[in-house]
Short mmCIF file of C-alpha atoms and ligand atoms in Angstrom, two decimals:
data_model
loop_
_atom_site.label_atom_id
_atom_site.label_comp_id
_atom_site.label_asym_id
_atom_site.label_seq_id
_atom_site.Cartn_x
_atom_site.Cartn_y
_atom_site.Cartn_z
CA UNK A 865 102.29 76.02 112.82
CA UNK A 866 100.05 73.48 114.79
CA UNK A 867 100.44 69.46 113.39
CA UNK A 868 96.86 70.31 112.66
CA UNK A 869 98.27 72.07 109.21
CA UNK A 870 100.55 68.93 108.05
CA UNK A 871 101.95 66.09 110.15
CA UNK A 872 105.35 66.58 110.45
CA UNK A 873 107.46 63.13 110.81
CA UNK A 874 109.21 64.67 113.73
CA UNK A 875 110.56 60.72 114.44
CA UNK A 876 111.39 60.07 111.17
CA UNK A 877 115.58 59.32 110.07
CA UNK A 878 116.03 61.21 106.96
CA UNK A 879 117.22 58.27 104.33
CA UNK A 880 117.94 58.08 100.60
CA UNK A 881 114.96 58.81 98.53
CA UNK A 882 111.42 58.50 99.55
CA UNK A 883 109.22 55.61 100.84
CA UNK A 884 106.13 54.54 99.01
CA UNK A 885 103.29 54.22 101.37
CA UNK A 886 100.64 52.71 98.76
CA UNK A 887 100.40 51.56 95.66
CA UNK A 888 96.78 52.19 93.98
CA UNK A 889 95.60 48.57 92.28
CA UNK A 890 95.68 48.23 88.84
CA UNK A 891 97.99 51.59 88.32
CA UNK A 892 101.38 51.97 86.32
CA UNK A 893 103.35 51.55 89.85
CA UNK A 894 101.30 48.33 90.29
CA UNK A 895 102.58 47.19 86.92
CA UNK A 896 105.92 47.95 87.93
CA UNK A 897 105.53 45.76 91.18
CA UNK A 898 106.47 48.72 93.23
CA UNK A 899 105.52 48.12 97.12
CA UNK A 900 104.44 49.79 99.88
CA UNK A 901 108.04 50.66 101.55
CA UNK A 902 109.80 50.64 98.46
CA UNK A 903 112.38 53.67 98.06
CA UNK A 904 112.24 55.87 95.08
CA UNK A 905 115.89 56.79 95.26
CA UNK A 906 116.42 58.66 91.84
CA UNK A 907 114.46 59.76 88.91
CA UNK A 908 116.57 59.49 85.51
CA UNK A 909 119.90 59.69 88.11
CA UNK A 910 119.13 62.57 89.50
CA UNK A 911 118.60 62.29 93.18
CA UNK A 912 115.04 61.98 95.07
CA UNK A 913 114.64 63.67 98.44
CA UNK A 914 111.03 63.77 99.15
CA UNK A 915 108.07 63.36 97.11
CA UNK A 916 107.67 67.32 95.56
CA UNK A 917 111.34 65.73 93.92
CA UNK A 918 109.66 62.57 92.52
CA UNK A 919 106.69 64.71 90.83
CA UNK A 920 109.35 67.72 89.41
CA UNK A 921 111.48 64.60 88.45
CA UNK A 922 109.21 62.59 86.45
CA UNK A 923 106.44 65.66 85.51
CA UNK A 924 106.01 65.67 81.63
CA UNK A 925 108.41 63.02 80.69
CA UNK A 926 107.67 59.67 79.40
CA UNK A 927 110.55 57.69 79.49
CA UNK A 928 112.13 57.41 83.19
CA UNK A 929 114.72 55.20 84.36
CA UNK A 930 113.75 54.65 88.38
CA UNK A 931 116.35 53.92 90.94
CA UNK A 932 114.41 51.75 93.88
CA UNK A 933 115.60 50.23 96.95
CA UNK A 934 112.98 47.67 97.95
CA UNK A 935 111.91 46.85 100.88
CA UNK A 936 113.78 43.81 101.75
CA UNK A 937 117.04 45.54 100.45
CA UNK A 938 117.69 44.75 96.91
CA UNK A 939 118.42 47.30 94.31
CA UNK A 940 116.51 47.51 91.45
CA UNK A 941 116.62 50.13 88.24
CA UNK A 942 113.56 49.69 86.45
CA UNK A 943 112.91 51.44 82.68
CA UNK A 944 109.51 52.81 82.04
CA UNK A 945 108.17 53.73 79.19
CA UNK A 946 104.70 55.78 79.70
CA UNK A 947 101.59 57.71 78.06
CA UNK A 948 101.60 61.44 78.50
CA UNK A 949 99.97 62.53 81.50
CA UNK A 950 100.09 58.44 82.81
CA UNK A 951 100.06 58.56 86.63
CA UNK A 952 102.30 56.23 89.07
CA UNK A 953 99.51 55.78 91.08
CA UNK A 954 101.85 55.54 93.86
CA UNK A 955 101.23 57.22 97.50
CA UNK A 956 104.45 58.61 99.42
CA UNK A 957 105.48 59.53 102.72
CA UNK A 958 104.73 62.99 104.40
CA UNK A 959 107.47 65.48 104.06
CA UNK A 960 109.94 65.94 107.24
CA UNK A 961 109.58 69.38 107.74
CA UNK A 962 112.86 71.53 108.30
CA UNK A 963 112.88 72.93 111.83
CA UNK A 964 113.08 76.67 112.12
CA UNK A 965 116.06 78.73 113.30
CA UNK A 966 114.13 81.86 115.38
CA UNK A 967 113.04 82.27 118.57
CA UNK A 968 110.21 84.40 118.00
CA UNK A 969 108.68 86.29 120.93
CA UNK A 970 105.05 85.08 120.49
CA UNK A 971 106.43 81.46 118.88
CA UNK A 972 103.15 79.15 119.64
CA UNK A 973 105.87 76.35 121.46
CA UNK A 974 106.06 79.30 124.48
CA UNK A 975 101.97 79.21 124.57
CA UNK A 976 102.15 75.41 124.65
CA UNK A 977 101.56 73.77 128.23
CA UNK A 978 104.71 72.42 129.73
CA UNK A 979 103.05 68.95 129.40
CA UNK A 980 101.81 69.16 125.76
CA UNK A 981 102.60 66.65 123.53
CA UNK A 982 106.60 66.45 121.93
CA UNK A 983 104.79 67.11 118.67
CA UNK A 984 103.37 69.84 119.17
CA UNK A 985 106.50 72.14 120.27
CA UNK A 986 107.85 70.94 116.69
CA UNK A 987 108.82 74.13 114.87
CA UNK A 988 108.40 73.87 111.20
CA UNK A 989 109.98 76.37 108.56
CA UNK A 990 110.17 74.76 105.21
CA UNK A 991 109.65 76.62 102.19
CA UNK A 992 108.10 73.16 100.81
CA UNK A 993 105.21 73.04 103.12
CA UNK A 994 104.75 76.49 102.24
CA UNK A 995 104.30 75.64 98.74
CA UNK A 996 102.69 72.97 99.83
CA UNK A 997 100.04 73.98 102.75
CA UNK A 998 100.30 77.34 102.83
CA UNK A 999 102.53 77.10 105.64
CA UNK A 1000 104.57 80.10 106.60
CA UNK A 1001 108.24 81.00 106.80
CA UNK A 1002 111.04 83.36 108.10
CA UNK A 1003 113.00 82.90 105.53
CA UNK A 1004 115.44 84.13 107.86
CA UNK A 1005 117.67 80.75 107.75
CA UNK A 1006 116.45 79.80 104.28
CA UNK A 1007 119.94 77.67 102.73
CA UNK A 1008 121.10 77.89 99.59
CA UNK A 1009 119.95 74.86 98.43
CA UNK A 1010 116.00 75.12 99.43
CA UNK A 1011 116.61 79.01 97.49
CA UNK A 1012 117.48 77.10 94.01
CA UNK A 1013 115.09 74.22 94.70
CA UNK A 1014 112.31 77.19 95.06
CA UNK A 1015 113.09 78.18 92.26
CA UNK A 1016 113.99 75.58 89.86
CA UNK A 1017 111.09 73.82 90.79
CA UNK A 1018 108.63 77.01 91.00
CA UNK A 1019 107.30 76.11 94.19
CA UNK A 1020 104.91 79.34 93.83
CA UNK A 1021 103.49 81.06 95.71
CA UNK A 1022 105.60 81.48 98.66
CA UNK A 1023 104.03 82.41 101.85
CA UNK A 1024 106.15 84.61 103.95
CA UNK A 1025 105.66 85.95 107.73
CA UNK A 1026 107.56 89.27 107.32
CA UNK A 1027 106.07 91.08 110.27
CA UNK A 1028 107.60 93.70 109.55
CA UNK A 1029 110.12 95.38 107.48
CA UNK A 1030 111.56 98.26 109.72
CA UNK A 1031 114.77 95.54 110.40
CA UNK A 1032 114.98 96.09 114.48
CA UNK A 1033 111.49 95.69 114.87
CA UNK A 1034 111.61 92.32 112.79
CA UNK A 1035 114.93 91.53 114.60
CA UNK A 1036 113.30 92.03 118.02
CA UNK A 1037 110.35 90.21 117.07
CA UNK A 1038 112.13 86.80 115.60
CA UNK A 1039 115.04 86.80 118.33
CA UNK A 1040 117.48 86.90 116.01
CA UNK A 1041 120.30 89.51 114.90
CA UNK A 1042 119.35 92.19 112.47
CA UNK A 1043 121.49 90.76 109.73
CA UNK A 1044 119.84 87.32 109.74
CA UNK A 1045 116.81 89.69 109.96
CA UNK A 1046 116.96 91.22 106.82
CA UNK A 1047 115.43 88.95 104.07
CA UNK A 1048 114.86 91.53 101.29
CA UNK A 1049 117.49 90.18 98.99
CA UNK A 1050 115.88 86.79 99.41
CA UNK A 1051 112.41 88.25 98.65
CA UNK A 1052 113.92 89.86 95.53
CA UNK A 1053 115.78 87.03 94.36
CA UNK A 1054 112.22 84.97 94.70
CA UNK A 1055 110.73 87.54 93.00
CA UNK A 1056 112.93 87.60 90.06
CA UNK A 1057 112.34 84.39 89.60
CA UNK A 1058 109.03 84.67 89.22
CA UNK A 1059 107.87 83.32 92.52
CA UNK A 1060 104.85 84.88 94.27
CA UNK A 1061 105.04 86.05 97.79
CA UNK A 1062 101.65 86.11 100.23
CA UNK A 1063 103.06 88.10 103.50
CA UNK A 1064 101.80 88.28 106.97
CA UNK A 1065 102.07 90.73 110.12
CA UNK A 1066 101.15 88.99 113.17
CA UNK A 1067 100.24 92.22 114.87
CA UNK A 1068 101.82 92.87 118.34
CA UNK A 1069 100.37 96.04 120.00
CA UNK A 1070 103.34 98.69 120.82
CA UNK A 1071 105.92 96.45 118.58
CA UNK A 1072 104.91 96.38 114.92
CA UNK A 1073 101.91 98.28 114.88
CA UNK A 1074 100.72 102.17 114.26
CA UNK A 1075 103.79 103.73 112.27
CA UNK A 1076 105.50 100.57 111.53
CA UNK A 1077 102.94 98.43 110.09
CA UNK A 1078 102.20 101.70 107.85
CA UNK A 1079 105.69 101.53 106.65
CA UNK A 1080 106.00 97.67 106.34
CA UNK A 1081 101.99 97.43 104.10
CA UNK A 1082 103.88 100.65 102.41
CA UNK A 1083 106.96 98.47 101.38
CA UNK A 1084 104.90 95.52 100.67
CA UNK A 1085 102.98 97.37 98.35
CA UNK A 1086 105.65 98.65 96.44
CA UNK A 1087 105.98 94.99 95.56
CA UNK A 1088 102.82 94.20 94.06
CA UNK A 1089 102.07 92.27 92.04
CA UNK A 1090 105.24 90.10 93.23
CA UNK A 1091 103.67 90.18 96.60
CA UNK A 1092 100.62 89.54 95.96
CA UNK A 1093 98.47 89.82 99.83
CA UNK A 1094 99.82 90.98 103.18
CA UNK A 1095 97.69 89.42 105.89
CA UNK A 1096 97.80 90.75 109.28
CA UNK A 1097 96.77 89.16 112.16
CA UNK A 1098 96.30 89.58 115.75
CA UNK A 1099 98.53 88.41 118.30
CA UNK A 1100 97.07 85.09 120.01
CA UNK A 1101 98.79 85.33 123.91
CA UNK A 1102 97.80 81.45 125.72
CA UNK A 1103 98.14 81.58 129.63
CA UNK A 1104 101.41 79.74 129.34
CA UNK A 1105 103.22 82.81 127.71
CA UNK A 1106 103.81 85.38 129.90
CA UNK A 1107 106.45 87.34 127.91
CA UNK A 1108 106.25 90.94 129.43
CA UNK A 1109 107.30 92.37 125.77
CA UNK A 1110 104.13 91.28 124.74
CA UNK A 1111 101.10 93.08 125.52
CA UNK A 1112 97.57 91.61 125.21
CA UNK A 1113 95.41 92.58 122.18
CA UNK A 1114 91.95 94.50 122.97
CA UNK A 1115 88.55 95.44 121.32
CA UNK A 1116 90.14 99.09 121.74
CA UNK A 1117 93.57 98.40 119.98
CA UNK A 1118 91.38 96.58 117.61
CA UNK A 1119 89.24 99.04 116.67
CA UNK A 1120 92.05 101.50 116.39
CA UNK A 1121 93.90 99.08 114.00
CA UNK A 1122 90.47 98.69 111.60
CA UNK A 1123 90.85 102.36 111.64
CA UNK A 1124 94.26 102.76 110.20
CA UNK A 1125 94.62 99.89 108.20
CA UNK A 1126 90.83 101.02 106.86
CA UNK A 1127 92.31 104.29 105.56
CA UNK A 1128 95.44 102.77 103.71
CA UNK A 1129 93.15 100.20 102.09
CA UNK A 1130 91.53 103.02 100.47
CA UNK A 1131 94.74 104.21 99.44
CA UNK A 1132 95.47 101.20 98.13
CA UNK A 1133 92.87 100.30 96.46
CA UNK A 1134 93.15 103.58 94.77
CA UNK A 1135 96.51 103.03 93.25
CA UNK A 1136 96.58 98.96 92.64
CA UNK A 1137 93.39 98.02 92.51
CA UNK A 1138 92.91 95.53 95.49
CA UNK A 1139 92.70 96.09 99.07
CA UNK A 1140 96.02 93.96 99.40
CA UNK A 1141 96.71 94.39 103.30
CA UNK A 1142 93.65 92.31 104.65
CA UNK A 1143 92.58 91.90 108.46
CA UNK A 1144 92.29 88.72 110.08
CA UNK A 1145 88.60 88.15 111.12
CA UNK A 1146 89.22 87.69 114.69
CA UNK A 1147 90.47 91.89 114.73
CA UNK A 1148 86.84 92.78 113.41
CA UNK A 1149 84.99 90.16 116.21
CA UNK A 1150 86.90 90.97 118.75
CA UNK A 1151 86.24 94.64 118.12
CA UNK A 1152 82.89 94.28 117.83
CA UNK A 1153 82.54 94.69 114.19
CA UNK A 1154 80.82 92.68 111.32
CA UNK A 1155 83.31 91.57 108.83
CA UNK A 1156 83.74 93.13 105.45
CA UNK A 1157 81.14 92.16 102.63
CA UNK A 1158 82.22 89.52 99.74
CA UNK A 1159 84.31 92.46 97.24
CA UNK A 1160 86.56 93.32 100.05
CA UNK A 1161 88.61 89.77 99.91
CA UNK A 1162 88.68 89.48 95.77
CA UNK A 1163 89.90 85.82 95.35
CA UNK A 1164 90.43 85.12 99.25
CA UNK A 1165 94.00 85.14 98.91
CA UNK A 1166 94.66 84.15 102.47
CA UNK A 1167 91.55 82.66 103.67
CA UNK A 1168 93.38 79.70 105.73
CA UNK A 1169 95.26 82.03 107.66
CA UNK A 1170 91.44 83.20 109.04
CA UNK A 1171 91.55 86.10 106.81
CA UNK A 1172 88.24 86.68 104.76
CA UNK A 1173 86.75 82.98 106.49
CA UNK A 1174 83.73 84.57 108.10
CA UNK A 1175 82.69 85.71 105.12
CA UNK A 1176 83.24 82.83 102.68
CA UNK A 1177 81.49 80.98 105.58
CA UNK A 1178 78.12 83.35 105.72
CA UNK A 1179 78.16 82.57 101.98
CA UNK A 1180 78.14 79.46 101.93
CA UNK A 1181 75.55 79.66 104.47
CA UNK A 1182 73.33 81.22 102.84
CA UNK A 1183 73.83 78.88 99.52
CA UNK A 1184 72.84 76.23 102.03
CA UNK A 1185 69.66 78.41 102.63
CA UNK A 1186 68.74 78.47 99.04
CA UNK A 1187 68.98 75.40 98.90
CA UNK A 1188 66.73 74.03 101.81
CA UNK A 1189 64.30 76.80 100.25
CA UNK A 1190 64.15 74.66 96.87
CA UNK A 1191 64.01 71.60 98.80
CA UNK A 1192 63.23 71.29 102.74
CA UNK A 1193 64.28 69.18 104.83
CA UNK A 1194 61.90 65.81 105.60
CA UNK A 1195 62.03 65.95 109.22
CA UNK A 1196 63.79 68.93 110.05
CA UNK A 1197 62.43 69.11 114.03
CA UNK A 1198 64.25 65.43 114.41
CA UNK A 1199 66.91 67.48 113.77
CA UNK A 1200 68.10 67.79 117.52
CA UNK A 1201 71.74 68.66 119.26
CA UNK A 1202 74.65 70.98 119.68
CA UNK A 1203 77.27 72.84 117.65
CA UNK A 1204 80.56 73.12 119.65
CA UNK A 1205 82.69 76.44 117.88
CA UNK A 1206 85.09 79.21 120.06
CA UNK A 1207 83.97 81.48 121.63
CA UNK A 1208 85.27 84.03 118.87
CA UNK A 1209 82.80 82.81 116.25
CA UNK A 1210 79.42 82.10 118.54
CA UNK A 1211 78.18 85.59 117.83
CA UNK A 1212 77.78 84.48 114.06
CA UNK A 1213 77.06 81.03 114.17
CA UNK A 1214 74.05 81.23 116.41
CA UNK A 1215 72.71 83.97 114.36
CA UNK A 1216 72.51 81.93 111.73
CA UNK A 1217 71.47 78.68 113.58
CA UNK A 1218 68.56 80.58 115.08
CA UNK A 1219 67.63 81.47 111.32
CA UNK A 1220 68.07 78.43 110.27
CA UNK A 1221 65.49 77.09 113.01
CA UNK A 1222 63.43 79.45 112.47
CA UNK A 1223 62.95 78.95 108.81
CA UNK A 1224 62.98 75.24 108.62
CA UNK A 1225 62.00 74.09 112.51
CA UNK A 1226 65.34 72.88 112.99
CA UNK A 1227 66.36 72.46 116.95
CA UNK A 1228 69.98 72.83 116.68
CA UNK A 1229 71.79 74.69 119.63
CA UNK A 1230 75.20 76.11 119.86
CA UNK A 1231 77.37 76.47 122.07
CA UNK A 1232 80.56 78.53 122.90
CA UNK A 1233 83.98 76.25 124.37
CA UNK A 1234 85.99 77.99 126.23
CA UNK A 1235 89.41 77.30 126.33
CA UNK A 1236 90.65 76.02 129.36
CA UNK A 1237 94.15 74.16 127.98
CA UNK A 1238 95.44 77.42 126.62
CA UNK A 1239 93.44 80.23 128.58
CA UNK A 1240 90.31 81.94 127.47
CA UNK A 1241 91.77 84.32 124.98
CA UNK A 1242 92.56 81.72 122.96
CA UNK A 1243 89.09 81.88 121.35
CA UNK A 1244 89.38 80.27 117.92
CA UNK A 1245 87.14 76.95 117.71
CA UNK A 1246 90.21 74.86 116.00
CA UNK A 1247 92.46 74.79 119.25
CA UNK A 1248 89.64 73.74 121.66
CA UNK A 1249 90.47 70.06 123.43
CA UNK A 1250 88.52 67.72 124.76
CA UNK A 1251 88.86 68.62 127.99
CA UNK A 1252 87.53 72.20 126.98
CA UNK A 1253 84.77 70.29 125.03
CA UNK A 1254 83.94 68.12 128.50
CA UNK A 1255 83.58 70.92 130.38
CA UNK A 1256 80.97 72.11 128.60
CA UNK A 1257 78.92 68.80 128.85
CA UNK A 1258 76.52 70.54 131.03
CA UNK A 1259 75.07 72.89 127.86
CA UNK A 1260 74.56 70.41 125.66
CA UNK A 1261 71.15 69.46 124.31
CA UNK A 1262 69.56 67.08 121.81
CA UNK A 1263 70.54 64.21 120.79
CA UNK A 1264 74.26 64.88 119.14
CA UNK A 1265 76.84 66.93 119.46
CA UNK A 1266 78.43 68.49 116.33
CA UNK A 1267 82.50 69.14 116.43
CA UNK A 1268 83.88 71.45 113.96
CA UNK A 1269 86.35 68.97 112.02
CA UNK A 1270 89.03 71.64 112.51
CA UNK A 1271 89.35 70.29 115.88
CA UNK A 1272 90.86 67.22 115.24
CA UNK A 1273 94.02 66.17 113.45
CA UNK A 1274 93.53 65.88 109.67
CA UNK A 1275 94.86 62.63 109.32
CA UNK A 1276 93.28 61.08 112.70
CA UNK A 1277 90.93 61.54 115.14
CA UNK A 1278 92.67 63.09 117.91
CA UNK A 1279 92.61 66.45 119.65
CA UNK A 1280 95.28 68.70 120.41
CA UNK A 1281 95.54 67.49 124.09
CA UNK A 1282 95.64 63.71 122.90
CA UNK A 1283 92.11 63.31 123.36
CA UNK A 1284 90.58 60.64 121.07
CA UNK A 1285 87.56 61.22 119.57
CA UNK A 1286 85.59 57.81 120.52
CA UNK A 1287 86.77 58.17 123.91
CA UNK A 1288 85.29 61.94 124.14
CA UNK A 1289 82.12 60.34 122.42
CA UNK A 1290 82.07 58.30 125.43
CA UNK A 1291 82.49 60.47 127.99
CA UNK A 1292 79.92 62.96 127.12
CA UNK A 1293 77.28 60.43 126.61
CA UNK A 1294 76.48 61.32 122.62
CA UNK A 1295 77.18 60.34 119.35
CA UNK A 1296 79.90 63.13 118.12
CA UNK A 1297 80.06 64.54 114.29
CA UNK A 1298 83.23 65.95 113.67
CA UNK A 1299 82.32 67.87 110.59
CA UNK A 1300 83.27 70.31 107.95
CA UNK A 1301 80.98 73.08 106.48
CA UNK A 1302 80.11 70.31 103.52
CA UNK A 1303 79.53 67.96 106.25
CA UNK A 1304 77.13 69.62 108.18
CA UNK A 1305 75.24 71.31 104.86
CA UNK A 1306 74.78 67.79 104.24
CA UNK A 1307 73.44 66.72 107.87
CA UNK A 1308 71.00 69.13 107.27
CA UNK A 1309 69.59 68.76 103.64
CA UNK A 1310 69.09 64.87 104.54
CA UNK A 1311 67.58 64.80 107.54
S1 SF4 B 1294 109.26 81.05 113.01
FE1 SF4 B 1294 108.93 81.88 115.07
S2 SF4 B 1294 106.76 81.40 115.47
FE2 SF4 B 1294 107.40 80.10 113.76
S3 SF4 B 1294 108.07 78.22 114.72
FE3 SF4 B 1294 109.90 79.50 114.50
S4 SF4 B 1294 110.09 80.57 116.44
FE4 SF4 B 1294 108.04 79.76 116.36
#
C-alpha cells in the first residue's frame, strides 16, 4: 500500500514500549504527569509493543499498574486507580509496519519511478494495519506470534489479498514457493477464532482470471459468512513496470469480466443472500459501463479498496442536491474554478458538475489529470502529483482550483512526488482546496 493509507515509521528503531506523542490537557495522563516522549513500557507487567497493546492492555480495567520510561531516562511505575470507561487522554506513536516477505509480480514498488521517494518502495504487511486501516495482507509470512496476537486481541476483520486460491497461480503471482503459498490453514485457524476475513483478487488478465477466479469466488464462498466480501480489482500496470507476465487490462477484458463475474453474482446471491464477489469501479468505467445501483454493495464492505465508491459518491451527491434545493446557495455564480480528479472518474464528475451548474448557476469546471509520473493508465485521481497537476495549468479556469484531498498525504500536505502543497499553490498562480467530499459539499452550501 501507498504511505497515503498510514505513515509507516520506515526510520524508526523499534524500542521497548511505545512513545507518547501528546498528552490532552486536563486528562487522566495529564494527572499522571505523563509527557510527550514518555515510554509506556508495560501495562499490569505485561509487555507493551505498540499502541493496539496499550488499548487491549488497559481496555475495561480500572486498576493498572504502568511501567514508564521517561523521557530523560528515569524509571517510573505509577498505580492508577480509574472510572470505568476513563480515558488516558494520551496520543501515541504510529505503528512500524512489518515489511512484507513476497515479491509479487504487479507489487506497486516495481511501478514506482527509480527516483521516487525511499518511502514509498516501503512494503507493508502487518496484520495490525489491517485491523487497523483496512490494509491488506499475504498472510503468506504471517509468524506465530502476530497469529495469537490476532487472535487474542480480536483484531477483526482481517483483510486478506488471496488472489487466488488455485495454489500455482497464487504462487506465481506472489513470487514465492507454493508451500509458503498456501494460507488456508491460516484462514481457518482465523476463522475459528472468530475473526472475519474481507478477500481481494487483484485481477491479472490470462493469470487469475476466467476459470480460476470462478474457482477461487467458488472457494471463497464456501466460507461465508467467515469471509465475509471478496473484492476484485483490476490490475493497475505504471510505465515503470514492464513485466512481460503481465498483460495490460482493456475495456474488452473488462467487459468480459462484468460478464462472468455478473452471472456468479446471481448465483450467489441466490444461495447466500449477498452479491459477495464485488467489482472494483474502475472495471465498470473503464468498460464503459455505469456502476451498479445502491442494493448491489449492501453495507459497502470494501468501499476503500474503490469498490462500491462511485456509488456512495453519486449519493452523496445527490443528498448535497437536496439540500441546495431546501436552501440555495447566496451567490452561487461567485462560485468560480476547477476540480482536478483522474481521468478514470471525469466521465461522472462533470456530469454532475454540469447539473450542479445548471441547477444552481454554479461555474465550476473540471478537469481530467493525466498521469505523467506513473503513465497514463494509471487513471485514479489519488496518485496524480504535482507535476501531473502543473501540467494541466493551461485548463484551468476561475478563480481556484479544487484538489481532491486524496491527493495528498493524510497527515501532511505533500504529494506523492514530494510536491508541497503551498509551493504547487504557487506555481499555478491560485489559491488550492485540497478537499474531501464534506469539504467541498460545504464550499458549495456557503458560498
Ligand atoms: S504483498 Fe506483494 S504487492 Fe504487497 S507489498 Fe508485498 S510484494 Fe508488494
Amino acid at each position: 500500500m501507498y504511505e497515503f493509507a498510514v505513515t509507516p515509521a520506515v526510520t524508526q528503531i523499534r524500542r521497548r514500549g511505545v512513545t507518547i506523542t501528546e498528552v490532552a490537557p486536563g486528562s487522566l495522563g495529564a494527572e499522571l504527569e505523563l509527557e510527550p516522549g514518555d515510554r509506556v513500557v508495560k501495562v499490569n507487567g505485561r509487555v507493551v509493543r505498540d499502541y493496539l497493546d496499550f488499548r487491549f492492555h488497559t481496555g475495561g480495567e480500572t486498576e493498572l499498574t504502568l511501567d514508564v520510561l521517561k523521557r530523560g531516562g528515569e524509571e517510573w511505575e505509577v498505580e492508577i486507580e480509574r472510572g470505568e470507561g476513563e480515558d488516558f487522554g494520551l496520543s501515541f506513536e504510529n505503528i512500524a509496519p512489518r515489511q512484507c516477505a513476497n515479491e509479487c509480480l504487479f507489487c506497486f514498488c516495481k511501478g514506482n519511478p527509480p527516483d521516487a521517494r525511499p518511502a514509498l518502495f516501503f512494503r507493508d504487511e502487518d496484520v495490525r494495519l489491517s485491523f487497523l486501516y483496512g490494509n491488506y495482507t499475504t498472510l503468506s509470512s504471517i509468524t506465530d506470534d502476530e497469529m495469537a496476537r490476532v487472535i487474542e486481541q480480536r483484531l477483526t476483520p482481517q483483510y486478506v489479498s488471496v488472489h487466488a486460491t488455485d495454489l500455482k497461480v497464487r504462487a506465481h503471482l506472489l513470487g514465492v514457493d507454493e508451500k509458503r503459498a498456501d494460507i488456508s490453514d491460516k484462514m481457518r485457524r482465523m476463522m475459528d477464532a472468530g475473526i472475519e476475513i474481507h478477500a481481494q483478487v487483484v485481477l491479472c488478465p490470462t493469470i487469475n482470471d476466467g476459470e480460476v477466479l470462478r474457482k477461487t469466488v467458488e472457494d471463497l464462498a464456501a466460507e461465508y459468512p467467515r469471509v465475509r466480501s471478496v473484492a476484485i480489482v483490476p490490475l493497475g500496470l505504471t510505465r515503470y513496470n514492464t513485466d512481460e507476465r503481465l498483460t495490460a487490462v482493456t475495456p474488452e477484458w473488462c467487459r468480459e469480466v462484468i460478464r462472468e463475474v455478473s452471472a456468479m453474482q446471481r448465483g450467489l446471491k441466490e444461495s447466500l443472500g449477498t452479491n459477495f464477489a464485488f467489482l472494483g469501479d474502475e472495471i465498470y468505467l473503464r468498460a464503459g459501463r455505469r456502476v451498479p445501483g445502491r442494493s448491489h454493495y449492501g453495507d459497502y464492505p470494501q468501499i476503500e479498496d474503490g469498490v462500491g465508491m462511485v456509488r456512495s459518491f453519486r449519493e452523496e451527491f445527490a443528498r448535497l442536491t437536496r439540500r441546495l434545493e431546501k436552501s440555495a446557495p447566496r451567490d452561487a455564480a461567485a462560485l468560480h474554478g476547477t476540480i482536478l480528479t483522474g481521468t478514470l472518474f471525469e466521465p461522472v464528475l462533470s456530469e454532475l458538475i454540469a447539473d450542479l451548474n445548471e441547477r444552481f448557476g454554479t461555474r465550476l469546471k473540471v478537469t481530467a489529470v493525466e498521469n505523467r509520473y506513473f503513465g497514463s493508465e494509471i487513471v485514479v485521481a489519488g496518485l496524480m502529483t504535482g507535476e501531473c497537476v502543473e501540467a494541466a495549468r493551461g485548463e484551468l479556469e476561475g478563480d481556484f482550483v479544487v484538489l481532491p484531498s486524496t491527493a495528498h498525504k493524510s497527515d501532511e500536505p505533500v504529494m506523492l512526488d514530494g510536491t508541497r502543497l503551498e509551493d504547487l499553490e504557487r506555481r499555478l498562480g491560485l489559491p488550492l482546496r485540497a478537499l474531501d467530499f464534506e469539504g467541498f459539499a460545504r464550499m458549495v452550501a456557503e458560498s
